[in-house]
Amino acid sequence: MQIKSKFIRFCIDVLVLTALFILVQYFITTGLLDQYYQINLASMCINIILAVSLNLINGFTGQLSLGHAGFMAVGAYASVVMTQMLGQPFIVGLIVACLAAALGGFIIGVPTLRLRGDYLAIATLALGEIIRVTLQNIDYVNGPAGILGITKMTTWPWLFGATVFTVLVVVNLINSSYGRAIISVREDEVASELMGINTTKYKVMAFVIGAMLAGLAGAMYAHFFYIIKPDTFNFMKSFDILVMVVLGGLGSTTGAIIAALFITALTAVLQSFPAIRMILYALILIIVMIYRPQGLMGNKELSRQIFGRIWGGRK
Amino acid sequence: MLEFIQQLVNGLSLGAIYALIALGYTMVYGIIKLINFAHGDIMMVGGFVGFFSLTVFKTNIVVAMIAAMLTCAILGILIEKVAYRPLRNSTRIAALITAIGVSFFLEYVTIFLLGPSQRVFPDTAFPIKAYNIAGLSILNKDVFVVVSAVVLMLILQYIIKWTKTGKAMRAVSLDQEAAVLMGISVDKTISITFAIGSALAAAAGVMYGVYYSTVNPLMGIIPGLKAFVAAVLGGIGIIPGAMVGGFVMGLLETMVSGYGNSLYRDAVAFGVLILILLIKPTGLFGRDTGEKV
Amino acid sequence: MSLIMEINNLDKSFGGLSAVLNFNFCLEQNELIGLIGPNGAGKTTVFNLITGVYKPDQGSIVFNGQNIVGLAPHTICARGIARTFQNIRLFNDLSVLDNVKIASHKNVPYGFLSAILRTPGFFKGEDIIEKDALKYLKIFKLDDKKDELAKNLPYGEQRRLEIARAMATKPTMLILDEPAAGMNPQETKELMKLIAQIRRDFKLSILLIEHDMSLVMGVCERIYVLDYGQIIAEGRPEEIRSNKQVIEAYLGEELE
Amino acid sequence: MKKNSRKKIAVLIIMAFMLAIVAGCGGEAKDTGDKAGDKAEMINVGINVELSGGVASYGTNAKDGALLAIEQINASGGVLGMQLNPVVKDCKSTADEAMSISAALVGENIVAQIGPLTSGDVAGSTPIMMDNKIPLIAPAATASNVTVDDKTGKTNEYIFRVCFIDPFQGTLMAQFAADNLKAKNAVIYADTSTDYGKGLAEYFKKTFGEKGGTIVGEEGYVKDDRDFRATLTKIKGMNPDFIYVPGYYQEVAPLIKQARELGITVPIGGGDGWDSPDMVSVAGNEALNNTYFTNHYSSQDTDPNIVKFVEAYKAKYNKEPDAFAALGYDAIQLMVQGLKDAQAADPVKLAAALAKIKDFEGITGKMSIDEKHNPVKAGVIIEFKDGAQVMNTRIQP
């Protein structure tokens, strides 16, 4: 009985997702969604991947990382090297991007995750900057000028697939025993360790998965926006992602997604007033932290039940 | 050899600037364990106040500095009241994120009001004199920043060690609840701490303006970060540590640029920070404090 | 009966201050031992040394024939030692059920990829974990509160949940740090019954710190008395009750 | 709990979609508002420049120059009987934003886009312009690969510029240093965090070597540096007779000041990134003596066209036009010339006409567009003399 209803729900989800995918694809092919909206759509998907993956580290594991843009850079550069310089297909670029970013996350995570709270934050900030400075000094990838004229390979199916993949990985992970172990680190690291959980291992695990997904986002970004350069991935970019995570709620995947959408839309609307955008960011950060330190969604998730109620008691 | 001594002079004066900023950083951290990310931006505000005082009100440099210090002291108290006080009992991460928010706020409100471009400090504010001693070039402003850094550190050390306010600060830093029981007003003590810390930042901002001739809305970010590294290097929360950390950073950067490759200067600075954090998380002068289980 | 834990010459000092000095101790299988002493005598430090939170300066802790000094806390837990905390440390923002489930993670019956891909093995495994967790909650009479957040439980139930959580790691030795602190006499009595019951049902060896003398004297088979980091007496409850040194160091102080 | 995970995803993605539509509606409403202008026989010109971010001052000045040109043209009757309608947007000094803005501008039926200023931002915008077959005229993107496809080596059909390119500036200064200043040993101290600084340094090195000079040292700094004394002390020890500092004025001005304070008296040279009034106010008159930079034009030039432009600009904005203002002005004028040649307000025809322009008289010199869409034009060497920019020489390529 239970299994059956689970299966039915699963089928509905697949149907809804497929319908959404086809609908958007239809809009794109018929030109209803012009280039400008396609760009914003891509930004939304990429920001969702970034926010959801950073939320895994900052929200669920409780380790404040300020170097997410660094992993995005690693993924972007790795994928571009594969597709543009070594002539590999996009999928190879994506896989290499994920692997390279995950490796970066591992190398950085193992030593630094011993640090706590704000020391970790500063260390990750510093490491993100080191990644950027290093890329600036590598002539193979054109140093500060970056790589121009990257072939556009990120299309709607890829964006959609990557976004669904990211959300699935994070949601499935969090709702498993591994996820509970990760969350327990946030709740009380000492107690978690004493309950037999190898906290270092799970911190690194979350960090590596988060980095990997950021790498995926970087690859998507690089092959959509034609150009990458080290400056794009400075610590302001990391803060951008942090704002989404904090706004949505540390520890809420749905929150991160909603915030990513909201912030992307806000950025588009405020295109001509960048100073105001940043002041808004600042106020959002401060006000949310003061009045709702857990973010808009807290660590709650938006579930179908809530929607059911809104739509008229359909359960 | 002459070149080496010149590099030492360069390193010391650069270090003095870092030390000046780091002093305020470390003091605030020492009392309430908050990395006041906005410290560099308070320094920027101080620089601008000094700039307007010099150019619009045509004051001399001393008045400009006092004006900047007073303004920023008030600004510091205000920031603490509005943004940090409500968070005193929440997590450190929440406080850090708020501090980042305050930092953005100061930067972009300044950009909104004054535009993003840099402003040039008038030459007349601080006439530069160069002393040429046996081929060494030493400027009066070099001497000025080094002496200021040392004097301010001594004053700060005196306040914290010997005055009643200082004792209250130390009590609050050790145990807020106990301090309350001893009749110390925690709110007031923290306000004073922020006022002093921000005034120090303002002083550093004006000196920075004098030293490098310009101020701009984003000028606080990099020196703020470097000063923070300096504070951590010396052991954050420890006044002489910030001083030593600042000089170490200045000399380190100078030597990397002078005898290595200047492009790796920042990477080296950040690398040193990470190394220090990993080997001795509490910095050169820091004490270990483990978590109680 | 065989020896489950033996501690020899354990020393630990913090910044020159001796917290535990020349501590010797042994625990038989299925025994229930009390550790008492005035505030600051170093009782919790001993627990922290056993569970790996602190590293001893010197000495050995042999558990089931193996020295566990220097192992990480989670490894020590994996070997079969579980504990509770003096100042309750639950996973506050998680449900009661999740608190217990986390403790069973070291025996997670499915792999990481299985979790990500949601294989049938994952669902089967989650079922096992949930049933297991519910079993412990039932023992501690918390099963009807399984969906509450841990932080919303009353104090006494939080203490019980901590023990349930520790039990879910399937230990052979359980360390309880003031399990009855803050409970009323009625609750304390029930708790003691529970402790006795789980000791019997799960063949546990238990070491507990407690301030409530009547409780300690009532349930413990042997008692160690700690003062200034050193053991000043050891023996059966009635022996301790009549020990002069103990009265001086501890009981005497309370009389004043 | 876990059972909900999948449906959560579904709900979320629906929400995403709804939000996207909401955002879309907002944009749509705005569009129709702007399009109302089309009816009155307007030619829309996209101005996609950096009004905020790292190089905001370049973008602002280029925009001011462009708007001045549009105003003058409209006042004299417009082009092809139609008025020019500028649509100005800020790309925040980032490439992805430049791309997004270009896409938005395409939606406004522009005939051409002016800007962005930096090579990187132009590269972000390029694919959109190429896809939509609308010409982009870059006022100041000097990287050599802006108008050429890196992979195929083919010229980008719709990308043009009115400035000379990095190799030219580096070469020019090397010639000047070797021939006019008789320098033998030069040190390069470049802004290595930008392609601009690196590009100029590379070609300076090449030409200076060919002229028989020696590069005795190569150093670098990065954007936002303010303390250069360590490296300058090192350079002083190398005893050069010329120092080449390709970079932007924010860093170069304090750099020169500190160099003079350290007792470095040799001539110092740089590129068009030096062109700012802040050079004088930061470094001071005295420190700037004996420094030279290559530039597109000089506002001190006595050429009557330039004098007229400078006066008009000063009257409108109450400030001295720098090279970016002049280049922004020229970009519009070049576009107008193209429209006249094409005899139609059609982007594709405009591009074809632009590619054929010969001997166009701009403020920044007489230029002809070559097969790589680069203007062939002269450059000037400007010298600082007691705080004033004085034109030293004009060098034809």
Short mmCIF file of C-alpha atoms in Angstrom, two decimals, chain B residues 27 118-119 157 168 177 199 204 207 222 236 245 248-249 288 290:
data_model
loop_
_atom_site.label_atom_id
_atom_site.label_comp_id
_atom_site.label_asym_id
_atom_site.label_seq_id
_atom_site.Cartn_x
_atom_site.Cartn_y
_atom_site.Cartn_z
CA MET B 27 40.41 44.78 20.13
CA GLN B 118 38.49 57.71 -6.06
CA ARG B 119 39.04 61.08 -4.37
CA GLN B 157 47.53 48.64 26.13
CA ALA B 168 35.57 45.99 32.54
CA GLU B 177 27.47 36.71 32.67
CA ALA B 199 38.11 55.50 16.17
CA ALA B 204 44.12 54.44 10.17
CA MET B 207 46.65 58.01 7.61
CA ILE B 222 42.06 44.64 0.82
CA ILE B 236 43.61 37.67 17.53
CA GLY B 245 51.46 40.66 13.22
CA VAL B 248 55.46 40.73 10.18
CA MET B 249 52.94 41.02 7.36
CA ASP B 288 44.75 27.66 23.68
CA GLY B 290 39.47 24.25 24.15
#
